[in-house]
PDB file of C-alpha atoms in Angstrom:
ATOM      1  CA  UNK A   1      -0.022   0.014   0.167  1.00  0.00           C
ATOM      2  CA  UNK A   2       1.434   3.267  -0.885  1.00  0.00           C
ATOM      3  CA  UNK A   3       2.060   5.387   2.000  1.00  0.00           C
ATOM      4  CA  UNK A   4       1.431   9.134   0.968  1.00  0.00           C
ATOM      5  CA  UNK A   5      -1.573   8.208  -1.292  1.00  0.00           C
ATOM      6  CA  UNK A   6      -3.451   6.586   1.626  1.00  0.00           C
ATOM      7  CA  UNK A   7      -2.643   9.485   3.900  1.00  0.00           C
ATOM      8  CA  UNK A   8      -3.631  11.818   1.350  1.00  0.00           C
ATOM      9  CA  UNK A   9      -6.734   9.845   0.762  1.00  0.00           C
ATOM     10  CA  UNK A  10      -7.695   9.589   4.651  1.00  0.00           C
ATOM     11  CA  UNK A  11      -7.110  13.356   5.182  1.00  0.00           C
ATOM     12  CA  UNK A  12      -9.095  14.422   2.202  1.00  0.00           C
ATOM     13  CA  UNK A  13     -12.016  12.090   3.452  1.00  0.00           C
ATOM     14  CA  UNK A  14     -11.689  13.372   6.877  1.00  0.00           C
ATOM     15  CA  UNK A  15     -11.960  17.159   5.956  1.00  0.00           C
ATOM     16  CA  UNK A  16     -14.949  16.428   3.357  1.00  0.00           C
ATOM     17  CA  UNK A  17     -16.522  14.407   6.317  1.00  0.00           C
ATOM     18  CA  UNK A  18     -16.656  17.692   8.426  1.00  0.00           C
ATOM     19  CA  UNK A  19     -17.690  19.931   5.537  1.00  0.00           C
ATOM     20  CA  UNK A  20     -20.753  17.515   4.758  1.00  0.00           C
ATOM     21  CA  UNK A  21     -21.552  17.248   8.477  1.00  0.00           C
ATOM     22  CA  UNK A  22     -21.624  21.143   8.770  1.00  0.00           C
ATOM     23  CA  UNK A  23     -23.884  21.307   5.565  1.00  0.00           C
ATOM     24  CA  UNK A  24     -26.301  18.740   7.277  1.00  0.00           C
ATOM     25  CA  UNK A  25     -26.149  20.810  10.410  1.00  0.00           C
ATOM     26  CA  UNK A  26     -26.933  23.955   8.265  1.00  0.00           C
ATOM     27  CA  UNK A  27     -29.789  21.961   7.125  1.00  0.00           C
ATOM     28  CA  UNK A  28     -28.639  22.301   3.353  1.00  0.00           C
ATOM     29  CA  UNK A  29     -29.106  19.909   0.360  1.00  0.00           C
ATOM     30  CA  UNK A  30     -26.164  18.412  -1.420  1.00  0.00           C
ATOM     31  CA  UNK A  31     -25.170  21.299  -3.964  1.00  0.00           C
ATOM     32  CA  UNK A  32     -23.478  20.986  -7.047  1.00  0.00           C
ATOM     33  CA  UNK A  33     -20.204  21.546  -5.422  1.00  0.00           C
ATOM     34  CA  UNK A  34     -21.114  19.064  -2.899  1.00  0.00           C
ATOM     35  CA  UNK A  35     -21.422  16.295  -5.311  1.00  0.00           C
ATOM     36  CA  UNK A  36     -18.343  17.387  -7.239  1.00  0.00           C
ATOM     37  CA  UNK A  37     -16.249  17.314  -4.234  1.00  0.00           C
ATOM     38  CA  UNK A  38     -17.571  13.583  -3.502  1.00  0.00           C
ATOM     39  CA  UNK A  39     -16.615  12.612  -7.360  1.00  0.00           C
ATOM     40  CA  UNK A  40     -13.225  14.095  -6.719  1.00  0.00           C
ATOM     41  CA  UNK A  41     -12.739  11.706  -3.581  1.00  0.00           C
ATOM     42  CA  UNK A  42     -14.197   8.836  -5.640  1.00  0.00           C
ATOM     43  CA  UNK A  43     -11.580   9.321  -8.150  1.00  0.00           C
ATOM     44  CA  UNK A  44      -8.773   9.631  -5.495  1.00  0.00           C
ATOM     45  CA  UNK A  45     -10.028   6.568  -3.963  1.00  0.00           C
ATOM     46  CA  UNK A  46     -10.109   4.554  -7.357  1.00  0.00           C
ATOM     47  CA  UNK A  47      -6.428   5.822  -7.870  1.00  0.00           C
ATOM     48  CA  UNK A  48      -5.546   4.218  -4.469  1.00  0.00           C
ATOM     49  CA  UNK A  49      -7.284   0.908  -5.254  1.00  0.00           C
ATOM     50  CA  UNK A  50      -5.897   0.666  -8.702  1.00  0.00           C
ATOM     51  CA  UNK A  51      -2.318   1.153  -7.194  1.00  0.00           C
ATOM     52  CA  UNK A  52      -3.248  -1.564  -4.838  1.00  0.00           C
ATOM     53  CA  UNK A  53      -4.534  -3.924  -7.194  1.00  0.00           C
ATOM     54  CA  UNK A  54      -1.145  -3.187  -9.475  1.00  0.00           C
ATOM     55  CA  UNK A  55       0.711  -4.154  -6.365  1.00  0.00           C
ATOM     56  CA  UNK A  56      -1.027  -7.638  -6.106  1.00  0.00           C
ATOM     57  CA  UNK A  57       0.521  -8.639  -9.383  1.00  0.00           C
ATOM     58  CA  UNK A  58       4.095  -7.394  -8.590  1.00  0.00           C
ATOM     59  CA  UNK A  59       5.735  -8.010  -5.204  1.00  0.00           C
ATOM     60  CA  UNK A  60       4.539  -8.776  -1.782  1.00  0.00           C
ATOM     61  CA  UNK A  61       0.669 -10.159  -1.817  1.00  0.00           C
ATOM     62  CA  UNK A  62      -1.047 -10.186   1.531  1.00  0.00           C
ATOM     63  CA  UNK A  63      -1.442 -13.225   3.401  1.00  0.00           C
ATOM     64  CA  UNK A  64      -5.104 -12.928   3.207  1.00  0.00           C
ATOM     65  CA  UNK A  65      -5.536 -12.034  -0.507  1.00  0.00           C
ATOM     66  CA  UNK A  66      -9.424 -12.956  -0.598  1.00  0.00           C
ATOM     67  CA  UNK A  67     -10.259 -10.291   2.055  1.00  0.00           C
ATOM     68  CA  UNK A  68      -8.114  -7.871   0.797  1.00  0.00           C
ATOM     69  CA  UNK A  69      -9.701  -8.142  -2.600  1.00  0.00           C
ATOM     70  CA  UNK A  70     -13.098  -7.967  -0.955  1.00  0.00           C
ATOM     71  CA  UNK A  71     -11.934  -4.791   0.970  1.00  0.00           C
ATOM     72  CA  UNK A  72     -10.535  -3.170  -2.276  1.00  0.00           C
ATOM     73  CA  UNK A  73     -14.083  -3.911  -3.840  1.00  0.00           C
ATOM     74  CA  UNK A  74     -15.794  -2.291  -0.991  1.00  0.00           C
ATOM     75  CA  UNK A  75     -13.510   0.785  -1.276  1.00  0.00           C
ATOM     76  CA  UNK A  76     -13.954   1.516  -4.935  1.00  0.00           C
ATOM     77  CA  UNK A  77     -17.624   1.099  -4.459  1.00  0.00           C
ATOM     78  CA  UNK A  78     -18.499   2.969  -1.479  1.00  0.00           C
ATOM     79  CA  UNK A  79     -18.520   6.649  -2.547  1.00  0.00           C
ATOM     80  CA  UNK A  80     -19.915   6.160  -5.822  1.00  0.00           C
ATOM     81  CA  UNK A  81     -23.027   4.332  -3.907  1.00  0.00           C
ATOM     82  CA  UNK A  82     -23.171   7.085  -1.724  1.00  0.00           C
ATOM     83  CA  UNK A  83     -23.185   9.506  -4.288  1.00  0.00           C
ATOM     84  CA  UNK A  84     -26.294   7.716  -5.866  1.00  0.00           C
ATOM     85  CA  UNK A  85     -28.115   7.697  -2.904  1.00  0.00           C
ATOM     86  CA  UNK A  86     -27.303  11.530  -2.078  1.00  0.00           C
ATOM     87  CA  UNK A  87     -28.543  12.412  -5.470  1.00  0.00           C
ATOM     88  CA  UNK A  88     -31.855  10.652  -4.424  1.00  0.00           C
ATOM     89  CA  UNK A  89     -32.117  12.471  -1.583  1.00  0.00           C
ATOM     90  CA  UNK A  90     -32.173  16.395  -2.310  1.00  0.00           C
ATOM     91  CA  UNK A  91     -32.521  17.264   1.672  1.00  0.00           C
ATOM     92  CA  UNK A  92     -30.045  17.804   4.448  1.00  0.00           C
ATOM     93  CA  UNK A  93     -29.949  14.151   4.771  1.00  0.00           C
ATOM     94  CA  UNK A  94     -28.287  14.041   1.406  1.00  0.00           C
ATOM     95  CA  UNK A  95     -25.306  15.611   2.949  1.00  0.00           C
ATOM     96  CA  UNK A  96     -25.508  13.373   5.939  1.00  0.00           C
ATOM     97  CA  UNK A  97     -25.031  10.346   3.740  1.00  0.00           C
ATOM     98  CA  UNK A  98     -22.016  11.604   1.815  1.00  0.00           C
ATOM     99  CA  UNK A  99     -20.576  12.552   5.195  1.00  0.00           C
ATOM    100  CA  UNK A 100     -20.906   9.188   6.557  1.00  0.00           C
ATOM    101  CA  UNK A 101     -19.399   7.788   3.469  1.00  0.00           C
ATOM    102  CA  UNK A 102     -16.194  10.060   4.043  1.00  0.00           C
ATOM    103  CA  UNK A 103     -16.331   8.700   7.739  1.00  0.00           C
ATOM    104  CA  UNK A 104     -16.277   5.041   6.286  1.00  0.00           C
ATOM    105  CA  UNK A 105     -13.408   5.849   3.813  1.00  0.00           C
ATOM    106  CA  UNK A 106     -10.507   6.054   6.378  1.00  0.00           C
ATOM    107  CA  UNK A 107     -11.891   2.948   8.149  1.00  0.00           C
ATOM    108  CA  UNK A 108     -11.632   0.853   4.766  1.00  0.00           C
ATOM    109  CA  UNK A 109      -8.027   2.390   4.048  1.00  0.00           C
ATOM    110  CA  UNK A 110      -6.731   1.600   7.529  1.00  0.00           C
ATOM    111  CA  UNK A 111      -7.824  -2.129   7.044  1.00  0.00           C
ATOM    112  CA  UNK A 112      -6.583  -2.545   3.730  1.00  0.00           C
ATOM    113  CA  UNK A 113      -3.177  -1.255   4.897  1.00  0.00           C
ATOM    114  CA  UNK A 114      -3.433  -3.435   8.154  1.00  0.00           C
ATOM    115  CA  UNK A 115      -4.085  -6.574   5.741  1.00  0.00           C
ATOM    116  CA  UNK A 116      -1.406  -5.753   3.211  1.00  0.00           C
ATOM    117  CA  UNK A 117       1.183  -5.412   6.212  1.00  0.00           C
ATOM    118  CA  UNK A 118       0.642  -8.977   6.783  1.00  0.00           C
ATOM    119  CA  UNK A 119       2.550 -10.668   3.676  1.00  0.00           C
ATOM    120  CA  UNK A 120       2.653 -14.450   3.511  1.00  0.00           C
ATOM    121  CA  UNK A 121       4.862 -16.512   1.355  1.00  0.00           C
TER     122      UNK A 121
ATOM    123  CA  UNK B   1     -34.260  35.024   4.813  1.00  0.00           C
ATOM    124  CA  UNK B   2     -31.386  33.922   2.525  1.00  0.00           C
ATOM    125  CA  UNK B   3     -32.028  31.257   0.024  1.00  0.00           C
ATOM    126  CA  UNK B   4     -32.516  28.008   1.920  1.00  0.00           C
ATOM    127  CA  UNK B   5     -33.437  24.433   0.056  1.00  0.00           C
ATOM    128  CA  UNK B   6     -36.536  23.496   1.431  1.00  0.00           C
ATOM    129  CA  UNK B   7     -36.092  20.161   3.573  1.00  0.00           C
ATOM    130  CA  UNK B   8     -36.445  20.968   7.248  1.00  0.00           C
ATOM    131  CA  UNK B   9     -38.714  23.840   6.507  1.00  0.00           C
ATOM    132  CA  UNK B  10     -41.243  21.673   4.303  1.00  0.00           C
ATOM    133  CA  UNK B  11     -43.070  19.242   6.301  1.00  0.00           C
ATOM    134  CA  UNK B  12     -42.422  15.824   5.401  1.00  0.00           C
ATOM    135  CA  UNK B  13     -45.361  13.928   3.702  1.00  0.00           C
ATOM    136  CA  UNK B  14     -46.996  11.461   5.870  1.00  0.00           C
ATOM    137  CA  UNK B  15     -46.852   8.625   3.012  1.00  0.00           C
ATOM    138  CA  UNK B  16     -43.263   9.367   2.504  1.00  0.00           C
ATOM    139  CA  UNK B  17     -41.384   6.547   1.875  1.00  0.00           C
ATOM    140  CA  UNK B  18     -39.532   4.432   4.645  1.00  0.00           C
ATOM    141  CA  UNK B  19     -36.304   4.577   2.764  1.00  0.00           C
ATOM    142  CA  UNK B  20     -36.170   8.489   2.092  1.00  0.00           C
ATOM    143  CA  UNK B  21     -34.753  10.897   4.391  1.00  0.00           C
ATOM    144  CA  UNK B  22     -33.180   9.665   7.586  1.00  0.00           C
ATOM    145  CA  UNK B  23     -34.423   6.190   5.962  1.00  0.00           C
ATOM    146  CA  UNK B  24     -31.939   6.643   3.124  1.00  0.00           C
ATOM    147  CA  UNK B  25     -29.020   7.539   5.684  1.00  0.00           C
ATOM    148  CA  UNK B  26     -29.970   4.256   7.309  1.00  0.00           C
ATOM    149  CA  UNK B  27     -30.162   2.497   4.082  1.00  0.00           C
ATOM    150  CA  UNK B  28     -26.437   3.330   3.626  1.00  0.00           C
ATOM    151  CA  UNK B  29     -25.154   2.247   6.988  1.00  0.00           C
ATOM    152  CA  UNK B  30     -27.121  -0.905   7.010  1.00  0.00           C
ATOM    153  CA  UNK B  31     -26.116  -1.690   3.558  1.00  0.00           C
ATOM    154  CA  UNK B  32     -22.367  -1.319   4.696  1.00  0.00           C
ATOM    155  CA  UNK B  33     -22.956  -3.614   7.623  1.00  0.00           C
ATOM    156  CA  UNK B  34     -24.910  -6.228   5.587  1.00  0.00           C
ATOM    157  CA  UNK B  35     -21.829  -6.514   3.416  1.00  0.00           C
ATOM    158  CA  UNK B  36     -19.158  -6.406   6.051  1.00  0.00           C
ATOM    159  CA  UNK B  37     -20.750  -8.766   8.488  1.00  0.00           C
ATOM    160  CA  UNK B  38     -21.842 -11.205   5.670  1.00  0.00           C
ATOM    161  CA  UNK B  39     -18.350 -11.198   4.069  1.00  0.00           C
ATOM    162  CA  UNK B  40     -16.596 -11.640   7.423  1.00  0.00           C
ATOM    163  CA  UNK B  41     -18.942 -14.624   8.025  1.00  0.00           C
ATOM    164  CA  UNK B  42     -18.183 -15.990   4.537  1.00  0.00           C
ATOM    165  CA  UNK B  43     -14.300 -15.501   5.200  1.00  0.00           C
ATOM    166  CA  UNK B  44     -14.485 -17.138   8.717  1.00  0.00           C
ATOM    167  CA  UNK B  45     -16.616 -20.273   7.733  1.00  0.00           C
ATOM    168  CA  UNK B  46     -14.772 -20.832   4.534  1.00  0.00           C
ATOM    169  CA  UNK B  47     -11.150 -20.801   5.878  1.00  0.00           C
ATOM    170  CA  UNK B  48     -11.444 -21.831   9.652  1.00  0.00           C
ATOM    171  CA  UNK B  49     -14.874 -23.042  10.488  1.00  0.00           C
ATOM    172  CA  UNK B  50     -13.757 -25.450  12.799  1.00  0.00           C
ATOM    173  CA  UNK B  51     -12.114 -23.107  15.304  1.00  0.00           C
ATOM    174  CA  UNK B  52     -15.413 -21.529  16.619  1.00  0.00           C
ATOM    175  CA  UNK B  53     -18.184 -22.752  14.700  1.00  0.00           C
ATOM    176  CA  UNK B  54     -20.889 -20.993  17.229  1.00  0.00           C
ATOM    177  CA  UNK B  55     -19.462 -17.630  16.771  1.00  0.00           C
ATOM    178  CA  UNK B  56     -18.873 -18.103  12.976  1.00  0.00           C
ATOM    179  CA  UNK B  57     -22.876 -19.321  12.426  1.00  0.00           C
ATOM    180  CA  UNK B  58     -23.605 -16.157  14.639  1.00  0.00           C
ATOM    181  CA  UNK B  59     -21.638 -13.957  12.510  1.00  0.00           C
ATOM    182  CA  UNK B  60     -23.270 -15.178   9.649  1.00  0.00           C
ATOM    183  CA  UNK B  61     -26.680 -14.763  11.070  1.00  0.00           C
ATOM    184  CA  UNK B  62     -25.886 -11.181  11.890  1.00  0.00           C
ATOM    185  CA  UNK B  63     -24.839 -10.656   8.241  1.00  0.00           C
ATOM    186  CA  UNK B  64     -28.598 -12.055   7.460  1.00  0.00           C
ATOM    187  CA  UNK B  65     -30.379  -9.829   9.774  1.00  0.00           C
ATOM    188  CA  UNK B  66     -28.433  -6.679   8.485  1.00  0.00           C
ATOM    189  CA  UNK B  67     -29.312  -7.778   4.922  1.00  0.00           C
ATOM    190  CA  UNK B  68     -32.907  -8.488   5.916  1.00  0.00           C
ATOM    191  CA  UNK B  69     -32.971  -4.792   7.383  1.00  0.00           C
ATOM    192  CA  UNK B  70     -31.623  -3.136   4.547  1.00  0.00           C
ATOM    193  CA  UNK B  71     -33.910  -4.851   2.044  1.00  0.00           C
ATOM    194  CA  UNK B  72     -36.893  -3.849   4.556  1.00  0.00           C
ATOM    195  CA  UNK B  73     -35.764  -0.295   4.382  1.00  0.00           C
ATOM    196  CA  UNK B  74     -35.386  -0.213   0.716  1.00  0.00           C
ATOM    197  CA  UNK B  75     -38.503  -1.921   0.025  1.00  0.00           C
ATOM    198  CA  UNK B  76     -40.903   0.268   2.127  1.00  0.00           C
ATOM    199  CA  UNK B  77     -44.576  -0.144   2.592  1.00  0.00           C
ATOM    200  CA  UNK B  78     -46.417  -2.303   5.056  1.00  0.00           C
ATOM    201  CA  UNK B  79     -44.406  -5.393   4.378  1.00  0.00           C
ATOM    202  CA  UNK B  80     -41.142  -3.236   4.135  1.00  0.00           C
ATOM    203  CA  UNK B  81     -41.785  -1.810   7.430  1.00  0.00           C
ATOM    204  CA  UNK B  82     -42.515  -5.129   8.999  1.00  0.00           C
ATOM    205  CA  UNK B  83     -39.333  -6.937   7.743  1.00  0.00           C
ATOM    206  CA  UNK B  84     -37.313  -3.532   9.045  1.00  0.00           C
ATOM    207  CA  UNK B  85     -39.089  -3.984  12.492  1.00  0.00           C
ATOM    208  CA  UNK B  86     -38.429  -7.423  13.009  1.00  0.00           C
ATOM    209  CA  UNK B  87     -34.727  -7.351  11.840  1.00  0.00           C
ATOM    210  CA  UNK B  88     -33.962  -4.135  13.857  1.00  0.00           C
ATOM    211  CA  UNK B  89     -35.706  -5.971  16.896  1.00  0.00           C
ATOM    212  CA  UNK B  90     -33.758  -9.237  16.315  1.00  0.00           C
ATOM    213  CA  UNK B  91     -30.515  -6.984  15.991  1.00  0.00           C
ATOM    214  CA  UNK B  92     -31.128  -5.437  19.232  1.00  0.00           C
ATOM    215  CA  UNK B  93     -31.582  -8.200  21.183  1.00  0.00           C
ATOM    216  CA  UNK B  94     -28.595  -9.845  19.164  1.00  0.00           C
ATOM    217  CA  UNK B  95     -26.253  -7.052  19.876  1.00  0.00           C
ATOM    218  CA  UNK B  96     -27.168  -7.148  23.798  1.00  0.00           C
ATOM    219  CA  UNK B  97     -27.363 -11.119  24.214  1.00  0.00           C
ATOM    220  CA  UNK B  98     -24.005 -11.441  22.462  1.00  0.00           C
ATOM    221  CA  UNK B  99     -22.380  -8.223  23.960  1.00  0.00           C
ATOM    222  CA  UNK B 100     -23.150  -9.549  27.445  1.00  0.00           C
ATOM    223  CA  UNK B 101     -22.010 -13.183  26.756  1.00  0.00           C
ATOM    224  CA  UNK B 102     -18.860 -11.976  25.034  1.00  0.00           C
ATOM    225  CA  UNK B 103     -17.849  -9.616  28.101  1.00  0.00           C
ATOM    226  CA  UNK B 104     -18.966 -12.462  30.575  1.00  0.00           C
ATOM    227  CA  UNK B 105     -17.391 -15.281  28.913  1.00  0.00           C
ATOM    228  CA  UNK B 106     -14.139 -14.294  26.683  1.00  0.00           C
ATOM    229  CA  UNK B 107     -12.761 -17.828  26.627  1.00  0.00           C
ATOM    230  CA  UNK B 108     -16.113 -19.364  25.210  1.00  0.00           C
ATOM    231  CA  UNK B 109     -16.615 -16.330  22.873  1.00  0.00           C
ATOM    232  CA  UNK B 110     -13.689 -15.535  20.537  1.00  0.00           C
ATOM    233  CA  UNK B 111     -13.940 -12.067  19.300  1.00  0.00           C
ATOM    234  CA  UNK B 112     -15.091 -12.834  16.062  1.00  0.00           C
ATOM    235  CA  UNK B 113     -18.701 -11.418  15.389  1.00  0.00           C
ATOM    236  CA  UNK B 114     -19.884  -7.893  14.719  1.00  0.00           C
ATOM    237  CA  UNK B 115     -21.943  -7.985  18.057  1.00  0.00           C
ATOM    238  CA  UNK B 116     -19.231  -9.249  20.376  1.00  0.00           C
ATOM    239  CA  UNK B 117     -18.308  -6.445  23.249  1.00  0.00           C
ATOM    240  CA  UNK B 118     -21.217  -4.583  21.940  1.00  0.00           C
ATOM    241  CA  UNK B 119     -19.620  -4.110  18.614  1.00  0.00           C
ATOM    242  CA  UNK B 120     -16.494  -2.330  20.133  1.00  0.00           C
ATOM    243  CA  UNK B 121     -14.618  -3.430  16.895  1.00  0.00           C
ATOM    244  CA  UNK B 122     -16.956  -1.436  14.901  1.00  0.00           C
ATOM    245  CA  UNK B 123     -17.021   1.755  16.746  1.00  0.00           C
ATOM    246  CA  UNK B 124     -19.942   0.522  18.798  1.00  0.00           C
ATOM    247  CA  UNK B 125     -22.105   1.636  15.836  1.00  0.00           C
ATOM    248  CA  UNK B 126     -23.914  -2.032  16.049  1.00  0.00           C
ATOM    249  CA  UNK B 127     -25.125  -1.017  19.317  1.00  0.00           C
ATOM    250  CA  UNK B 128     -26.455   2.660  18.283  1.00  0.00           C
ATOM    251  CA  UNK B 129     -27.850   1.336  15.072  1.00  0.00           C
ATOM    252  CA  UNK B 130     -30.937  -0.461  16.021  1.00  0.00           C
ATOM    253  CA  UNK B 131     -31.950   2.225  18.300  1.00  0.00           C
ATOM    254  CA  UNK B 132     -31.915   4.643  15.519  1.00  0.00           C
ATOM    255  CA  UNK B 133     -33.627   2.236  12.964  1.00  0.00           C
ATOM    256  CA  UNK B 134     -36.278   1.266  15.824  1.00  0.00           C
ATOM    257  CA  UNK B 135     -36.641   5.091  16.347  1.00  0.00           C
ATOM    258  CA  UNK B 136     -37.185   5.560  12.589  1.00  0.00           C
ATOM    259  CA  UNK B 137     -39.712   2.721  11.976  1.00  0.00           C
ATOM    260  CA  UNK B 138     -41.353   3.991  15.064  1.00  0.00           C
ATOM    261  CA  UNK B 139     -41.982   7.437  13.599  1.00  0.00           C
ATOM    262  CA  UNK B 140     -43.018   5.952  10.518  1.00  0.00           C
ATOM    263  CA  UNK B 141     -46.062   4.514  11.783  1.00  0.00           C
ATOM    264  CA  UNK B 142     -48.659   4.498   9.125  1.00  0.00           C
ATOM    265  CA  UNK B 143     -51.692   5.776  11.372  1.00  0.00           C
ATOM    266  CA  UNK B 144     -50.729   7.934  14.253  1.00  0.00           C
ATOM    267  CA  UNK B 145     -51.572   6.194  17.457  1.00  0.00           C
ATOM    268  CA  UNK B 146     -50.704   6.934  21.042  1.00  0.00           C
ATOM    269  CA  UNK B 147     -47.379   7.032  22.341  1.00  0.00           C
ATOM    270  CA  UNK B 148     -45.721   3.809  23.001  1.00  0.00           C
ATOM    271  CA  UNK B 149     -42.544   1.816  22.511  1.00  0.00           C
ATOM    272  CA  UNK B 150     -41.561   1.048  18.967  1.00  0.00           C
TER     273      UNK B 150
END
C-alpha cells in the first residue's frame, strides 16, 4: 500500500466529512459543489485501489488475498454508492449520507493497510 | 431570509417512503454492515470454520439480519416496514445478548462477530444502530396512535 496516497485519501475524506456534516447541521441539501467534491474523492479512492491492485501482481501479496480483494471492491464502490443515494435525497440527509461515506473511507483504507502489512510466502 | 433549500422547512409528507430522508442514511449504513458482516462470516466459515463454529454461525446470522433490515428499508410499504421492524428488533436483542455473553465469558466466545463486546470493533455502531432504526420505524407508523415503544 502506497503510504503517501493512503494518507492523502484519509485526510481528504476526513476534511470532506467535516464539511458534509457542517452542511447537514446547516440544513442544506447537497449542492453541485458538494456532489463534485464527492466525485473528486471517488477518483482519489479509485487511484488508490488501482495502485493496490497493481501491487498485487508484482511484489508482496497479502497473506489474506481474498479479504484484501473484498475490501478493495468495497472501497472503490463506497463513495459512488453514497453519491447515488445522495442524489436521490435532495435534503439535508443527502449531505449526511456523503458525510458518513467519508467517515467510512478512512476505516476501509486503514483496514487495507493492516491486511497488506501481513504478507505471506 | 437567505435562500434555503426546502428540507426542514417543508413538512415531510405522511406517506413518504420508509427509505427516504433519515431512512436513506440508514439504508447506506445498514448496507455497509450487511456487506461487512456477511463477507466476514463468509471468510470465517470458508477458511477456519472448525475453530469456533458457534461464533461464525452467529456472524453469518448477524449478516443475514443486516441484509433483511436493508431490504426492508429499501422496499418500504407495510411489508418492508414489518421486515425492517423485525430485523431491527432481532439486531437489538442480538447485540445485547452477544455483547453481554462475550464480556462475561471471553473464553467460550472468541472475538469474532460484529456483535462481540457490543460491537466495539466497529466503533459501537452495531449497538447504536438498532436504536436509531427502531426510532425511525416507530416514527414511520402509518396511522398515528398514542405514544408507545416501537
